[in-house]
Amino acid sequence: MKNKFYITTPIYYPSADAHIGHAYCTVMCDILARYKRLRGVETYFLTGTDEHGEKIQKKALEKGVTPQQYVDEIAAKFQALWKAMRISNDDFIRTTQERHIKVVQDVFSKLYKNDDIYLGQYEGWYCTPCESFWTDTQVGEEHLCPDCHRPVHRASEESYFFKTQKYLPALLKIMDENPKFILPINRKNEMMNTFIKPGLEDLCVSRTSFDWGIQIRENPRHIIYVWMDALTNYISALGYDSDDESKFKKFWQDPDCEIVHVVGADISRFHVIYWPMFLMGLGLRTPDRVFVHGLLDLNGEKMSKSRGNVVSPLPLIERYGVDAVRWFLAREFAFGSDGRFSPELFAERTNVDLANNYGNLINRTTSMISKYFEGKIPALSKLSEKDEAMKELTEKTIKSYELLMDDLKVSEGLTAVTDLLNAANKYIEETQPWVLSKEGKVEELGNVMAILANTIIVATKLLSPVLVESAEKVYALFGVKKELQGYDSIHEFCPFSGNEVSKGQPLFPRLDVAVETEFINSISK
Ligand code: MSP
């Protein structure tokens, strides 16, 4: 494991309010950032908004405000949402900030001077909503955008182009030599077959048809293509090319920092193909991994404002608490595959994992410790076979959790922990503490209680990157002191004897699936 970690979300278009799909990516990155911090890795987590482009200019015009006013309002809402979701980003970059604009202009100039960019004429099929030009093959006979499937139109303009062929061999080498450069690994074939093998064209990197963007210093009639502008955020936010490059040196240039971009499947080609090429042109290091996650739909339909089926995270957080929402997003979908959001799945997932498994285990354990040991976690004595098995399983779980999380397999990592919690519930059934108590087997009963408390606390540490509020509550319930809440003590077995345990309200009340389905449907618009 490298000793530093830089993780980024895509920067979101503030063209409409954030929905659960945007929250998904941000929460996954937050979990990874919190996980690395928990492991003592120095971490920098970046998110932000991508505020330029024709689409935003049009939206502002429709609303009768300036583009800047338009994006200011929505960017503030994004920030408020991330706060409500307990996102632990270290910075929030907006592409209309001075610190970013200057860097983008410099990047363009450097690549231009380096002979990576030339002035030419662009002719092609243009998709306005995606702000992308497409080739004949890509739009097919129906002339539809291959990304959003809306009609495209013929357009021609004087443009600057980036020479992709110049860097293609180096890019292919990176892809070959680093099997984990694109994750999940099957996404690599998609890149090769859809974009690289059919023949990669030079990338058009300027526009003259609108003006809401960053001007090219050398030719101010041109605006820098929104993707060159947007991708640069990953280094402008670190202070690249500024008076203070300390963060850039630490989190980008240092080979001991792992750089991970997490992006949705629809924008992977920009991150996998063009971004590394721009970086090579600048003489900079390329990222270690581009993790491509799937897209979430609602009940099998693409979420879209015009269909009126967009789920906003805020009302969910208000009703179920931030942890239930974070948990659902992280655990329900295999990170990397497409996923279906449905109200039933949300309510069932909350019930199965949080109410019945984790929550129930906590309630049972705190009640039993109160009843049998006057609320104090007992000390261990000689372990039985079943006790030893729980001890071993706990250690095994920590190991597999670490391996999976380090490999960005978040949902699988969490499943390892829920398996441990299930095993602890089973351990109660098998050891039957109520019988041990009746038979006066105090030492055996004490072991069971100490081991249950230990399992809950270890599981809580492992789940703390996701369950940010509940983790604190569980530590409080079990009287876990600050110095024992961290990861350093995770391999100590049962160091909590004597802790005062309190009986709190159930952390996760069971949800009525029918009632909650109706509620979630009522807020989807
Ligand atoms: N602004 C560009 C990204 C520039 S990054 C240098 C952009 N913005 S976006 O707002 O349209 O999308 C941002 C991210 O949200 C993308 O990774 C996209 O895949 C993701 N999602 C948008 N809808 C989504 C779902 N329904 N499900 C999961 N992720 C979704 O593209």
XYZ file of C-alpha atoms and ligand atoms in Angstrom:
556
model
C 0.000 0.000 0.000
C 1.380 3.426 -0.957
C 1.637 5.928 1.873
C -0.458 8.630 0.193
C -3.767 8.503 -1.629
C -5.400 10.995 -3.984
C -8.966 10.252 -4.972
C -11.289 12.288 -7.164
C -14.911 12.251 -8.256
C -15.789 13.666 -11.657
C -16.678 17.323 -11.383
C -20.435 17.527 -11.837
C -22.274 19.754 -14.290
C -24.292 22.216 -12.276
C -26.954 22.205 -14.975
C -29.535 20.610 -12.696
C -29.703 19.556 -9.072
C -27.755 16.490 -7.992
C -29.599 13.181 -7.947
C -28.920 9.810 -6.399
C -26.635 8.820 -9.315
C -24.286 11.720 -8.563
C -24.493 10.946 -4.870
C -23.517 7.358 -5.621
C -20.125 8.225 -7.064
C -19.399 10.820 -4.395
C -20.310 8.460 -1.554
C -18.126 5.668 -2.975
C -15.142 8.012 -3.179
C -15.866 9.276 0.313
C -15.871 5.727 1.650
C -12.536 4.985 0.008
C -11.060 8.237 1.306
C -12.279 7.547 4.839
C -11.037 3.963 4.612
C -7.541 5.096 3.636
C -7.485 7.691 6.407
C -8.587 5.004 8.858
C -5.582 2.961 7.721
C -3.285 5.892 8.380
C -2.705 6.764 4.723
C -2.341 10.472 4.032
C -5.336 11.178 1.826
C -6.598 13.982 -0.373
C -10.146 13.785 -1.659
C -11.372 16.158 -4.341
C -14.766 16.881 -5.834
C -16.272 19.929 -7.519
C -18.341 21.355 -10.348
C -17.715 21.670 -14.084
C -19.295 25.015 -14.830
C -18.554 25.960 -18.416
C -20.102 24.965 -21.713
C -22.891 25.630 -24.133
C -25.513 23.714 -22.201
C -25.041 25.801 -19.071
C -25.042 29.016 -21.083
C -28.387 28.000 -22.625
C -29.930 27.040 -19.309
C -28.933 30.376 -17.793
C -30.429 32.214 -20.739
C -33.707 30.306 -20.357
C -33.801 31.271 -16.704
C -32.931 34.911 -17.412
C -29.779 34.966 -15.286
C -26.083 35.158 -16.125
C -24.257 31.833 -16.474
C -22.240 32.718 -13.384
C -25.382 33.364 -11.323
C -26.833 30.149 -12.620
C -23.868 27.988 -11.630
C -23.343 29.792 -8.315
C -26.767 28.719 -7.164
C -26.452 25.088 -8.186
C -22.834 24.701 -7.038
C -23.939 25.905 -3.590
C -26.649 23.251 -3.577
C -24.127 20.557 -4.478
C -21.944 21.659 -1.589
C -24.891 21.653 0.803
C -25.843 18.155 -0.310
C -22.316 16.819 0.215
C -22.334 18.318 3.684
C -25.634 16.608 4.473
C -24.214 13.326 3.166
C -21.162 13.765 5.416
C -18.795 13.812 2.443
C -15.260 14.399 3.717
C -13.780 16.126 0.651
C -10.636 18.162 1.289
C -11.412 20.659 -1.455
C -14.216 21.637 -3.790
C -13.001 22.928 -7.132
C -15.163 25.072 -9.398
C -13.965 25.556 -12.944
C -14.976 29.235 -12.855
C -12.455 29.930 -10.109
C -9.397 32.010 -10.978
C -7.043 29.327 -9.673
C -8.423 26.933 -12.277
C -8.829 29.265 -15.260
C -5.197 30.336 -15.245
C -3.963 26.754 -15.129
C -6.179 25.670 -18.016
C -4.846 28.514 -20.147
C -1.301 27.572 -19.235
C -1.941 23.925 -19.998
C -3.233 24.854 -23.436
C -0.234 27.109 -24.091
C 2.231 24.447 -22.982
C 0.680 21.798 -25.207
C 0.524 24.277 -28.098
C 4.179 25.178 -27.718
C 5.019 21.514 -27.435
C 3.471 21.014 -30.872
C 0.759 18.750 -29.464
C -1.976 21.116 -30.630
C -2.530 22.629 -34.102
C -5.167 24.819 -35.724
C -7.451 23.054 -38.238
C -11.001 22.834 -39.490
C -13.520 20.596 -37.861
C -16.420 19.012 -39.703
C -18.606 16.461 -38.082
C -21.773 15.500 -36.305
C -22.297 17.534 -33.184
C -24.372 16.617 -30.161
C -25.212 19.790 -28.259
C -26.283 18.194 -24.938
C -23.084 16.105 -24.827
C -20.955 18.851 -26.348
C -19.258 16.250 -28.503
C -18.453 15.834 -32.139
C -18.986 12.357 -33.600
C -17.939 10.569 -36.771
C -20.222 9.077 -39.459
C -19.793 5.568 -38.096
C -20.502 6.651 -34.586
C -23.813 8.367 -35.370
C -24.966 5.653 -37.796
C -27.651 6.048 -40.422
C -30.112 7.481 -37.944
C -27.723 10.268 -36.984
C -28.081 9.750 -33.257
C -25.530 10.543 -30.596
C -23.944 7.249 -29.478
C -23.894 8.480 -25.878
C -27.308 10.029 -25.256
C -29.138 8.792 -28.390
C -30.462 12.237 -29.253
C -30.281 13.603 -32.819
C -27.000 15.206 -33.839
C -26.463 17.917 -36.450
C -23.755 18.668 -39.015
C -21.371 21.343 -37.854
C -18.118 22.826 -39.018
C -15.782 25.235 -37.329
C -12.183 26.364 -37.138
C -10.737 24.467 -34.223
C -7.604 23.529 -32.432
C -6.802 19.825 -32.362
C -4.823 17.666 -30.006
C -2.585 15.081 -31.698
C -3.770 11.819 -30.212
C -1.624 9.575 -32.406
C 1.492 11.121 -30.925
C 0.666 9.595 -27.530
C -1.276 6.497 -28.494
C 1.682 4.057 -28.341
C 2.602 5.316 -24.866
C -1.007 5.012 -23.732
C -1.286 1.470 -25.048
C 1.894 0.621 -23.187
C 0.422 1.907 -19.925
C -2.737 -0.113 -20.543
C -0.725 -3.247 -21.283
C 1.769 -2.943 -18.483
C -0.763 -2.014 -15.791
C -3.680 -4.422 -15.854
C -5.327 -2.363 -13.110
C -5.056 0.986 -14.910
C -8.699 0.621 -15.940
C -10.928 -1.064 -13.415
C -12.941 -3.255 -13.479
C -10.632 -4.958 -15.967
C -13.390 -5.803 -18.443
C -13.799 -2.079 -19.134
C -10.492 -2.128 -20.974
C -11.942 -4.153 -23.849
C -14.756 -1.673 -24.188
C -12.240 1.166 -24.557
C -10.185 -0.749 -27.074
C -13.088 -1.964 -29.206
C -15.257 1.133 -29.173
C -12.720 3.924 -29.346
C -9.170 2.834 -30.028
C -9.384 0.019 -32.587
C -11.796 1.808 -34.967
C -9.089 4.522 -35.263
C -8.614 7.291 -32.788
C -8.989 10.725 -34.369
C -7.294 13.874 -33.181
C -9.335 15.525 -30.482
C -10.901 18.884 -31.137
C -9.980 21.049 -28.153
C -11.567 24.426 -28.872
C -14.938 25.952 -29.762
C -15.965 29.218 -31.371
C -19.746 28.743 -31.334
C -20.337 30.049 -27.792
C -18.378 32.009 -25.248
C -19.118 30.600 -21.768
C -15.736 29.045 -21.229
C -12.037 29.708 -20.831
C -10.466 31.758 -23.600
C -7.352 30.643 -25.400
C -4.791 33.369 -24.691
C -3.142 32.988 -28.094
C -6.470 33.329 -29.943
C -9.282 34.685 -27.723
C -11.978 33.975 -30.309
C -11.631 30.368 -29.194
C -12.912 28.782 -26.014
C -11.102 25.768 -24.619
C -13.122 22.597 -25.138
C -15.021 21.830 -21.978
C -13.332 18.449 -21.446
C -9.805 19.859 -21.582
C -10.996 22.514 -19.144
C -12.724 19.988 -16.876
C -10.045 17.298 -16.723
C -7.442 19.858 -15.719
C -9.305 20.297 -12.403
C -7.519 17.242 -11.049
C -4.223 19.119 -11.053
C -5.325 22.756 -10.823
C -6.946 21.962 -7.468
C -3.582 20.730 -6.203
C -1.916 23.988 -7.164
C -0.152 22.756 -10.297
C 1.554 25.636 -12.036
C 0.836 28.015 -9.133
C 3.002 29.790 -6.573
C 2.415 26.989 -4.117
C 2.896 23.582 -5.667
C 3.324 21.731 -2.362
C 0.090 19.763 -2.611
C 0.748 19.018 -6.243
C 4.169 17.651 -5.409
C 2.801 15.572 -2.570
C -0.307 14.101 -4.158
C 0.593 14.021 -7.836
C 4.303 13.985 -8.458
C 5.311 11.732 -5.599
C 5.356 8.124 -6.884
C 4.416 7.040 -3.385
C 0.971 8.569 -3.813
C -1.703 6.377 -5.370
C -3.874 8.436 -7.745
C -7.378 7.141 -8.387
C -10.060 8.751 -10.551
C -13.546 7.344 -10.097
C -15.901 8.000 -13.011
C -19.188 6.788 -14.459
C -19.183 4.525 -17.504
C -20.439 7.358 -19.751
C -17.307 9.462 -19.269
C -14.630 6.800 -18.998
C -13.076 7.439 -22.408
C -12.159 11.003 -21.478
C -10.323 9.759 -18.416
C -8.774 6.654 -19.893
C -7.698 8.014 -23.259
C -7.420 11.802 -23.457
C -6.520 12.758 -19.900
C -3.415 10.554 -19.752
C -2.394 11.936 -23.146
C -2.698 15.549 -21.968
C -0.610 14.643 -18.939
C 2.047 13.025 -21.113
C 2.142 16.190 -23.226
C 2.731 18.179 -20.044
C 5.456 15.759 -18.988
C 3.471 14.710 -15.939
C 2.759 11.403 -14.358
C -0.465 9.583 -15.323
C -2.990 8.289 -12.759
C -2.612 4.793 -11.296
C -6.208 3.774 -11.789
C -9.358 4.931 -13.445
C -12.204 3.143 -11.744
C -15.313 2.982 -13.911
C -18.572 2.509 -12.027
C -21.911 1.574 -13.492
C -24.963 3.780 -13.809
C -27.971 3.568 -11.540
C -31.465 3.580 -12.918
C -34.792 3.856 -11.173
C -36.979 0.762 -11.413
C -35.207 -0.159 -14.665
C -35.600 3.246 -16.341
C -32.870 5.791 -16.944
C -33.251 8.609 -14.413
C -34.057 11.865 -16.090
C -35.722 15.110 -15.189
C -37.944 15.037 -18.270
C -39.293 11.593 -17.341
C -39.922 12.861 -13.844
C -38.177 9.936 -12.179
C -35.206 11.521 -10.490
C -34.566 10.536 -6.888
C -33.085 13.303 -4.812
C -30.945 12.169 -1.879
C -32.021 14.898 0.583
C -35.524 13.682 1.432
C -34.095 10.179 1.850
C -31.496 11.451 4.300
C -34.124 13.394 6.212
C -36.346 10.360 6.634
C -33.886 7.489 7.039
C -30.702 9.171 8.227
C -27.505 9.629 6.292
C -26.079 6.218 7.185
C -28.981 4.239 5.717
C -28.595 6.094 2.414
C -24.817 5.705 2.342
C -25.130 2.061 3.261
C -27.647 1.299 0.552
C -25.510 2.927 -2.140
C -22.324 1.222 -1.058
C -23.650 -2.243 -0.332
C -26.478 -2.804 -2.797
C -24.577 -2.448 -6.060
C -21.404 -4.267 -6.980
C -19.037 -1.313 -7.485
C -18.370 -1.356 -11.221
C -21.675 -2.815 -12.400
C -24.864 -1.025 -13.375
C -27.477 -0.994 -10.665
C -31.164 -0.587 -10.161
C -32.493 1.732 -7.517
C -35.944 0.831 -6.297
C -37.812 1.842 -3.158
C -38.404 -1.807 -2.222
C -34.708 -2.628 -2.502
C -33.846 0.369 -0.361
C -36.246 -0.609 2.423
C -35.302 -4.284 2.267
C -31.575 -3.597 2.294
C -31.975 -1.333 5.333
C -33.993 -3.996 7.137
C -31.799 -6.960 6.295
C -28.371 -5.459 6.976
C -28.908 -2.614 9.383
C -32.040 -3.414 11.410
C -31.992 -7.236 11.524
C -28.290 -7.963 11.399
C -26.122 -5.142 12.795
C -28.813 -3.312 14.815
C -30.266 -6.476 16.280
C -26.868 -7.792 17.302
C -26.147 -4.533 19.109
C -29.524 -4.554 20.895
C -29.186 -8.154 21.979
C -25.632 -7.692 23.186
C -26.198 -4.491 25.147
C -29.332 -5.972 26.773
C -27.551 -9.159 27.776
C -24.512 -7.360 29.187
C -26.875 -5.143 31.193
C -28.867 -8.112 32.431
C -26.082 -10.563 33.190
C -23.141 -8.309 34.085
C -24.729 -5.102 35.370
C -23.753 -3.271 32.223
C -19.990 -3.988 32.384
C -18.133 -5.885 29.660
C -16.671 -8.954 31.416
C -13.047 -10.100 31.155
C -12.065 -13.148 29.128
C -11.252 -16.545 30.591
C -10.330 -19.784 28.821
C -11.885 -19.822 25.353
C -14.180 -22.585 24.102
C -14.007 -23.915 20.546
C -16.848 -21.686 19.483
C -15.125 -18.674 21.042
C -11.894 -19.518 19.208
C -13.827 -19.805 15.954
C -15.268 -16.297 16.402
C -11.792 -14.969 17.165
C -10.423 -16.538 14.002
C -13.300 -15.356 11.878
C -12.813 -11.797 13.113
C -9.149 -11.846 12.075
C -10.005 -13.412 8.730
C -12.651 -10.774 8.101
C -10.230 -7.922 8.777
C -7.804 -9.405 6.254
C -10.295 -9.945 3.481
C -11.889 -6.542 4.089
C -8.502 -4.866 3.671
C -7.666 -6.777 0.511
C -11.036 -6.021 -1.038
C -11.085 -2.340 -0.075
C -7.529 -1.830 -1.319
C -8.698 -3.303 -4.589
C -11.632 -0.819 -4.600
C -14.113 -3.685 -4.205
C -16.164 -1.734 -1.717
C -19.425 -3.672 -1.825
C -17.573 -6.971 -1.417
C -15.509 -5.549 1.453
C -18.709 -4.589 3.251
C -20.228 -7.998 2.607
C -17.290 -9.584 4.409
C -18.245 -7.520 7.465
C -21.961 -8.326 7.279
C -20.975 -12.005 7.096
C -19.082 -11.564 10.351
C -22.125 -9.911 11.950
C -24.336 -12.756 10.757
C -21.906 -15.219 12.277
C -22.065 -13.312 15.579
C -25.868 -13.539 15.605
C -25.525 -17.269 14.968
C -22.957 -17.525 17.770
C -25.653 -16.266 20.155
C -28.049 -18.975 18.994
C -25.375 -21.635 19.357
C -23.968 -20.629 22.731
C -27.412 -19.845 24.209
C -26.345 -17.301 26.821
C -29.728 -17.551 28.592
C -28.998 -21.238 29.294
C -25.432 -20.492 30.430
C -26.878 -17.934 32.839
C -29.464 -20.365 34.205
C -26.767 -22.977 34.698
C -24.539 -20.478 36.470
C -21.699 -20.828 33.936
C -20.493 -17.314 34.536
C -17.073 -17.641 32.894
C -18.461 -19.104 29.679
C -21.197 -16.494 29.633
C -18.597 -13.778 30.195
C -16.577 -14.962 27.203
C -19.625 -14.866 24.970
C -20.461 -11.315 26.041
C -16.881 -10.067 25.693
C -16.555 -11.668 22.280
C -19.861 -10.253 21.064
C -18.868 -6.775 22.200
C -15.476 -7.177 20.538
C -17.017 -8.380 17.272
C -19.421 -5.445 17.216
C -16.655 -2.941 17.884
C -14.302 -4.413 15.270
C -17.145 -4.515 12.726
C -17.990 -0.923 13.604
C -14.426 0.159 12.864
C -14.565 -1.581 9.502
C -17.942 -0.053 8.702
C -17.059 3.410 9.997
C -16.098 4.759 6.537
C -19.736 4.149 5.556
C -21.755 4.434 8.758
C -20.306 7.729 9.888
C -22.985 8.644 12.425
C -23.759 5.200 13.768
C -20.114 4.343 14.396
C -19.899 7.159 16.933
C -23.121 6.031 18.568
C -21.921 2.439 18.835
C -18.615 3.495 20.394
C -20.621 5.510 22.921
C -22.943 2.565 23.674
C -19.971 0.327 24.418
C -17.964 3.005 26.217
C -15.075 2.680 23.717
C -12.427 5.267 24.565
C -11.023 7.471 21.789
C -7.665 5.681 21.809
C -9.346 2.333 21.163
C -11.592 3.600 18.366
C -8.852 3.644 15.752
C -7.409 0.967 13.540
C -4.188 0.529 15.564
C -5.936 -1.609 18.152
C -8.028 -3.635 15.703
C -6.009 -6.831 16.199
C -6.164 -6.680 19.995
C -8.660 -9.291 21.078
C -11.281 -8.059 23.559
C -9.464 -5.102 25.123
C -12.766 -3.684 26.424
C -13.294 -5.467 29.733
C -14.739 -3.173 32.370
C -16.276 -0.802 29.823
C -19.695 0.501 30.849
C -22.335 -0.443 28.284
C -25.537 1.531 27.902
C -28.809 0.425 26.396
C -29.800 2.931 23.734
C -32.703 3.280 21.346
C -32.495 0.842 18.396
C -30.070 2.438 15.915
C -31.963 1.264 12.849
C -35.707 0.792 13.290
C -37.301 -1.743 10.934
C -38.966 -0.178 7.912
C -42.397 -1.118 6.600
C -41.565 -1.865 2.959
C -45.003 -0.923 1.584
C -45.176 2.393 3.454
C -41.627 3.380 2.498
C -42.123 2.406 -1.123
C -45.049 4.764 -1.296
C -43.008 7.516 0.307
C -40.013 7.111 -2.008
C -42.245 6.999 -5.073
C -43.892 10.213 -3.926
C -40.552 12.054 -3.815
C -39.271 10.815 -7.204
C -39.834 13.530 -9.770
N -18.819 17.314 -16.053
C -18.608 16.013 -16.546
C -17.469 15.334 -15.825
C -16.144 16.012 -15.936
S -14.922 15.192 -15.038
C -13.504 15.911 -15.446
C -19.893 15.198 -16.352
N -20.749 15.641 -15.438
S -22.151 14.944 -15.075
O -22.719 15.737 -14.031
O -22.929 14.771 -16.252
O -21.805 13.516 -14.563
C -20.919 13.363 -13.512
C -20.833 11.929 -13.081
O -22.091 11.493 -12.582
C -20.455 10.984 -14.204
O -19.433 10.122 -13.774
C -21.711 10.197 -14.442
O -21.441 8.883 -14.834
C -22.325 10.214 -13.052
N -23.737 9.929 -13.109
C -24.727 10.655 -13.713
N -25.881 9.945 -13.652
C -25.659 8.764 -13.025
C -26.437 7.673 -12.650
N -27.723 7.603 -12.942
N -25.831 6.669 -11.983
C -24.513 6.712 -11.615
N -23.753 7.727 -11.952
C -24.282 8.737 -12.682
O -20.041 14.184 -16.999
